Amino acid sequence: MSPYIVEAAAWQESWDRQQEAYMPDREERFTALLDTVDAVTAGRAPRVLDLAGGTGSISLRLLRRFPEATTTLLDLDPVLRHIAAGTLGERATVVTADLRTKEWLSALPHQDFDAVLTATALHWLDPSRLAELYGEIREALRPGGVFVNADHMPDDGLPGLSARLGERADALRHARYAAGAALSWADWWDRAAADPTLGPLVIERKRLFTEHHSSEWTPPVSWHLEALRAAGYAEIGLVWRGARDAAVAGVKG
């Protein structure tokens, strides 16, 4: 194994540990996404788009569960994309595209995916753009294909309890940071900036995102379901529910 692959794998592991500190149920949502893929492909090798796929966490798990799967990872972030390319190698197609414009569709190698999967990424888009994106994602699916978005989506019926669950999770996470049990988001990026390979990419990343980066926007599940309905999906609903997070799905008719 080359030193580059070893280095990329180490950064991939570091990213996963940092993300798990923020989302202890991260693997549960990934399992729900892959169970959904299994349901719509029925034993056939899946064709999956890992949308805003970052370091390739979803693609790596997809290929582990479905070794014959074909996966395309799309992201704009040069740091995370570099790590993904290093760990996925020839097992995936990694493309650069900006989800803030509709042109991302033209970067795809094809538009007949069995599933489009994304997790904890689209909350950076503003409401109008996210609603448009849901419709564009439908164009990338084959008939009967499924889109699943796992993200921060409070339960409409439990606003008070959801807030308290979130406060407790935040307290536990910050205790882990203070004890050195996990890296925070900021600490992880500081380490990436100090790395001789990733450091220049961090500078590029800041250029890409600083001027045109929306604030986090986390509407309740009902907003997502209505947006999927308006985008024309034949079936919509939840495939997973966590404390403050959920995974909504839309099936193309």
CSV table of C-alpha atoms in Angstrom, one decimal:
chain,number,residue,atom,x,y,z
A,1,MET,CA,0.0,0.0,0.0
A,2,SER,CA,1.5,3.3,-1.0
A,3,PRO,CA,2.2,6.1,1.6
A,4,TYR,CA,-0.4,8.3,-0.1
A,5,ILE,CA,-3.2,5.7,0.4
A,6,VAL,CA,-2.1,5.2,4.0
A,7,GLU,CA,-2.3,8.9,4.6
A,8,ALA,CA,-5.7,9.3,2.9
A,9,ALA,CA,-7.1,6.4,5.0
A,10,ALA,CA,-5.8,8.0,8.2
A,11,TRP,CA,-7.6,11.3,7.3
A,12,GLN,CA,-10.7,9.3,6.4
A,13,GLU,CA,-10.7,7.7,9.8
A,14,SER,CA,-10.0,11.0,11.5
A,15,TRP,CA,-13.0,12.5,9.7
A,16,ASP,CA,-15.2,9.6,10.7
A,17,ARG,CA,-14.2,9.9,14.4
A,18,GLN,CA,-14.8,13.7,14.4
A,19,GLN,CA,-18.3,13.2,12.8
A,20,GLU,CA,-19.2,10.4,15.2
A,21,ALA,CA,-18.6,12.7,18.1
A,22,TYR,CA,-21.2,15.1,16.7
A,23,MET,CA,-23.6,12.3,15.6
A,24,PRO,CA,-23.3,9.2,17.8
A,25,ASP,CA,-26.0,7.5,15.7
A,26,ARG,CA,-24.2,8.2,12.4
A,27,GLU,CA,-23.8,4.5,11.6
A,28,GLU,CA,-27.5,3.9,12.2
A,29,ARG,CA,-28.5,6.5,9.5
A,30,PHE,CA,-25.9,5.0,7.1
A,31,THR,CA,-27.4,1.6,7.6
A,32,ALA,CA,-30.9,3.0,6.9
A,33,LEU,CA,-29.6,4.5,3.7
A,34,LEU,CA,-28.1,1.3,2.5
A,35,ASP,CA,-31.1,-0.8,3.5
A,36,THR,CA,-33.1,1.5,1.3
A,37,VAL,CA,-30.7,0.9,-1.6
A,38,ASP,CA,-31.1,-2.8,-1.1
A,39,ALA,CA,-34.8,-2.5,-1.2
A,40,VAL,CA,-34.9,-0.7,-4.6
A,41,THR,CA,-32.3,-2.9,-6.3
A,42,ALA,CA,-33.4,-6.3,-5.0
A,43,GLY,CA,-30.1,-8.0,-5.2
A,44,ARG,CA,-28.9,-6.3,-8.4
A,45,ALA,CA,-25.6,-4.3,-8.3
A,46,PRO,CA,-26.7,-0.7,-7.3
A,47,ARG,CA,-25.9,2.4,-9.2
A,48,VAL,CA,-25.6,5.1,-6.5
A,49,LEU,CA,-24.9,8.9,-6.5
A,50,ASP,CA,-23.2,10.0,-3.3
A,51,LEU,CA,-24.3,13.6,-3.3
A,52,ALA,CA,-22.2,16.1,-1.4
A,53,GLY,CA,-20.3,13.0,-0.5
A,54,GLY,CA,-17.3,14.6,1.3
A,55,THR,CA,-14.6,12.1,2.2
A,56,GLY,CA,-16.6,9.2,0.8
A,57,SER,CA,-18.0,7.8,4.1
A,58,ILE,CA,-21.3,6.7,2.4
A,59,SER,CA,-19.5,5.3,-0.7
A,60,LEU,CA,-17.0,3.3,1.3
A,61,ARG,CA,-19.8,1.7,3.3
A,62,LEU,CA,-21.8,1.1,0.1
A,63,LEU,CA,-18.9,-0.8,-1.5
A,64,ARG,CA,-18.3,-2.8,1.6
A,65,ARG,CA,-21.9,-4.0,1.7
A,66,PHE,CA,-22.4,-4.2,-2.1
A,67,PRO,CA,-18.9,-5.0,-3.6
A,68,GLU,CA,-20.3,-4.9,-7.2
A,69,ALA,CA,-22.0,-1.5,-6.7
A,70,THR,CA,-21.2,1.5,-9.0
A,71,THR,CA,-20.8,4.7,-7.1
A,72,THR,CA,-20.3,8.3,-8.2
A,73,LEU,CA,-19.3,10.8,-5.5
A,74,LEU,CA,-20.0,14.5,-6.1
A,75,ASP,CA,-18.7,17.3,-4.0
A,76,LEU,CA,-17.2,20.8,-4.3
A,77,ASP,CA,-15.0,20.8,-1.2
A,78,PRO,CA,-11.4,20.2,-2.5
A,79,VAL,CA,-10.1,18.9,0.9
A,80,LEU,CA,-12.8,16.3,1.4
A,81,ARG,CA,-12.8,15.3,-2.2
A,82,HIS,CA,-9.0,14.8,-2.1
A,83,ILE,CA,-9.4,12.4,0.8
A,84,ALA,CA,-12.3,10.6,-1.0
A,85,ALA,CA,-10.2,10.1,-4.1
A,86,GLY,CA,-7.4,8.7,-2.1
A,87,THR,CA,-9.5,6.1,-0.2
A,88,LEU,CA,-11.9,5.2,-3.0
A,89,GLY,CA,-9.4,5.0,-5.8
A,90,GLU,CA,-10.7,3.4,-9.0
A,91,ARG,CA,-13.7,2.0,-7.1
A,92,ALA,CA,-15.7,5.2,-7.6
A,93,THR,CA,-16.0,8.1,-9.9
A,94,VAL,CA,-15.3,11.4,-8.1
A,95,VAL,CA,-16.6,14.5,-9.7
A,96,THR,CA,-16.4,18.2,-8.9
A,97,ALA,CA,-19.6,20.2,-9.0
A,98,ASP,CA,-21.4,23.0,-7.1
A,99,LEU,CA,-24.9,22.2,-5.9
A,100,ARG,CA,-25.7,25.9,-5.6
A,101,THR,CA,-26.4,25.9,-9.3
A,102,LYS,CA,-28.3,23.5,-11.6
A,103,GLU,CA,-25.1,22.9,-13.7
A,104,TRP,CA,-24.1,20.1,-11.3
A,105,LEU,CA,-26.3,17.7,-13.3
A,106,SER,CA,-24.1,18.0,-16.3
A,107,ALA,CA,-21.1,16.7,-14.3
A,108,LEU,CA,-22.7,13.3,-13.8
A,109,PRO,CA,-21.5,10.3,-15.9
A,110,HIS,CA,-25.2,9.3,-16.3
A,111,GLN,CA,-28.6,10.1,-15.0
A,112,ASP,CA,-30.3,6.8,-14.3
A,113,PHE,CA,-29.2,6.1,-10.7
A,114,ASP,CA,-31.0,3.6,-8.5
A,115,ALA,CA,-30.4,5.8,-5.5
A,116,VAL,CA,-29.1,9.3,-4.7
A,117,LEU,CA,-27.9,9.4,-1.1
A,118,THR,CA,-26.7,12.4,1.0
A,119,ALA,CA,-26.1,12.9,4.7
A,120,THR,CA,-25.6,16.0,6.9
A,121,ALA,CA,-24.7,18.2,3.9
A,122,LEU,CA,-27.7,20.0,2.4
A,123,HIS,CA,-28.5,22.1,5.4
A,124,TRP,CA,-26.0,24.6,4.1
A,125,LEU,CA,-28.3,25.5,1.1
A,126,ASP,CA,-30.9,28.2,1.4
A,127,PRO,CA,-34.6,27.1,1.3
A,128,SER,CA,-35.4,28.1,-2.3
A,129,ARG,CA,-32.3,26.4,-3.6
A,130,LEU,CA,-32.8,23.2,-1.6
A,131,ALA,CA,-36.4,23.0,-3.0
A,132,GLU,CA,-35.1,23.4,-6.5
A,133,LEU,CA,-32.4,20.8,-5.9
A,134,TYR,CA,-34.9,18.2,-4.8
A,135,GLY,CA,-36.5,18.4,-8.2
A,136,GLU,CA,-33.2,18.2,-10.0
A,137,ILE,CA,-32.2,15.1,-8.0
A,138,ARG,CA,-35.4,13.5,-9.3
A,139,GLU,CA,-34.1,14.0,-12.9
A,140,ALA,CA,-31.0,12.0,-12.0
A,141,LEU,CA,-33.0,8.9,-10.9
A,142,ARG,CA,-34.3,6.1,-13.0
A,143,PRO,CA,-38.0,5.3,-12.7
A,144,GLY,CA,-38.5,3.6,-9.3
A,145,GLY,CA,-35.2,5.1,-8.0
A,146,VAL,CA,-35.0,6.6,-4.6
A,147,PHE,CA,-33.5,9.8,-3.1
A,148,VAL,CA,-32.6,9.8,0.6
A,149,ASN,CA,-31.5,12.8,2.6
A,150,ALA,CA,-30.4,12.3,6.2
A,151,ASP,CA,-29.9,15.6,8.0
A,152,HIS,CA,-30.8,17.7,11.0
A,153,MET,CA,-34.7,17.6,10.8
A,154,PRO,CA,-36.5,18.3,14.1
A,155,ASP,CA,-39.8,16.4,14.7
A,156,ASP,CA,-42.7,18.8,14.3
A,157,GLY,CA,-44.7,17.2,17.1
A,158,LEU,CA,-41.9,17.3,19.7
A,159,PRO,CA,-40.4,20.8,19.6
A,160,GLY,CA,-39.7,21.0,23.3
A,161,LEU,CA,-38.4,17.5,23.8
A,162,SER,CA,-36.3,17.7,20.6
A,163,ALA,CA,-34.6,20.9,22.0
A,164,ARG,CA,-33.9,19.1,25.3
A,165,LEU,CA,-32.5,16.1,23.5
A,166,GLY,CA,-30.3,18.4,21.5
A,167,GLU,CA,-29.1,20.3,24.6
A,168,ARG,CA,-28.1,17.0,26.3
A,169,ALA,CA,-26.3,15.8,23.2
A,170,ASP,CA,-24.4,19.1,23.0
A,171,ALA,CA,-23.3,18.9,26.6
A,172,LEU,CA,-22.0,15.3,26.2
A,173,ARG,CA,-20.2,16.2,23.0
A,174,HIS,CA,-18.4,19.2,24.6
A,175,ALA,CA,-17.4,17.1,27.6
A,176,ARG,CA,-15.7,14.7,25.1
A,177,TYR,CA,-14.0,17.6,23.5
A,178,ALA,CA,-12.8,18.9,26.8
A,179,ALA,CA,-11.4,15.5,27.8
A,180,GLY,CA,-9.6,15.0,24.5
A,181,ALA,CA,-11.7,12.0,23.5
A,182,ALA,CA,-12.6,13.5,20.1
A,183,LEU,CA,-11.7,16.3,17.8
A,184,SER,CA,-14.1,19.2,17.3
A,185,TRP,CA,-15.0,20.4,13.8
A,186,ALA,CA,-12.7,23.4,14.3
A,187,ASP,CA,-9.8,21.3,15.6
A,188,TRP,CA,-10.1,18.9,12.7
A,189,TRP,CA,-9.8,21.7,10.2
A,190,ASP,CA,-6.9,23.3,12.0
A,191,ARG,CA,-5.0,20.0,11.6
A,192,ALA,CA,-6.0,19.8,8.0
A,193,ALA,CA,-4.7,23.4,7.5
A,194,ALA,CA,-1.3,22.4,9.0
A,195,ASP,CA,-0.9,19.3,6.8
A,196,PRO,CA,1.5,19.9,3.9
A,197,THR,CA,-0.8,18.2,1.4
A,198,LEU,CA,-4.2,19.3,2.6
A,199,GLY,CA,-3.1,22.8,3.7
A,200,PRO,CA,-3.2,24.4,0.2
A,201,LEU,CA,-6.5,22.8,-0.4
A,202,VAL,CA,-7.9,24.3,2.8
A,203,ILE,CA,-6.9,27.7,1.4
A,204,GLU,CA,-8.8,26.9,-1.8
A,205,ARG,CA,-11.8,25.7,0.2
A,206,LYS,CA,-12.0,29.0,2.0
A,207,ARG,CA,-11.9,30.9,-1.3
A,208,LEU,CA,-14.8,28.7,-2.6
A,209,PHE,CA,-17.0,28.9,0.4
A,210,THR,CA,-16.4,32.2,2.3
A,211,GLU,CA,-18.1,34.5,-0.1
A,212,HIS,CA,-21.1,32.4,-1.0
A,213,HIS,CA,-21.8,30.2,2.0
A,214,SER,CA,-25.3,30.2,3.5
A,215,SER,CA,-26.0,29.8,7.2
A,216,GLU,CA,-27.2,26.4,8.4
A,217,TRP,CA,-30.9,26.0,7.9
A,218,THR,CA,-32.6,23.1,9.6
A,219,PRO,CA,-36.4,23.1,9.0
A,220,PRO,CA,-38.6,20.3,10.5
A,221,VAL,CA,-39.4,17.1,8.7
A,222,SER,CA,-42.7,18.5,7.4
A,223,TRP,CA,-40.8,21.0,5.2
A,224,HIS,CA,-38.8,18.3,3.6
A,225,LEU,CA,-41.8,16.1,2.9
A,226,GLU,CA,-43.7,19.0,1.3
A,227,ALA,CA,-40.7,19.9,-0.8
A,228,LEU,CA,-40.4,16.3,-2.0
A,229,ARG,CA,-44.1,16.2,-2.8
A,230,ALA,CA,-43.9,19.5,-4.7
A,231,ALA,CA,-40.9,18.1,-6.7
A,232,GLY,CA,-43.1,15.3,-8.0
A,233,TYR,CA,-41.9,12.2,-6.2
A,234,ALA,CA,-44.5,9.4,-6.3
A,235,GLU,CA,-43.9,8.3,-2.7
A,236,ILE,CA,-42.4,10.3,0.2
A,237,GLY,CA,-41.8,9.6,3.9
A,238,LEU,CA,-39.2,8.7,6.6
A,239,VAL,CA,-36.8,5.8,6.5
A,240,TRP,CA,-35.0,6.7,9.7
A,241,ARG,CA,-35.6,8.9,12.8
A,242,GLY,CA,-33.1,10.0,15.5
A,243,ALA,CA,-33.3,12.5,18.3
A,244,ARG,CA,-32.9,15.7,16.2
A,245,ASP,CA,-32.2,14.1,12.9
A,246,ALA,CA,-34.1,12.1,10.3
A,247,ALA,CA,-33.8,10.6,6.8
A,248,VAL,CA,-36.5,11.5,4.3
A,249,ALA,CA,-37.0,9.6,1.1
A,250,GLY,CA,-38.7,10.2,-2.2
A,251,VAL,CA,-39.3,7.5,-4.8
A,252,LYS,CA,-39.5,8.5,-8.5
A,253,GLY,CA,-42.6,7.3,-10.2
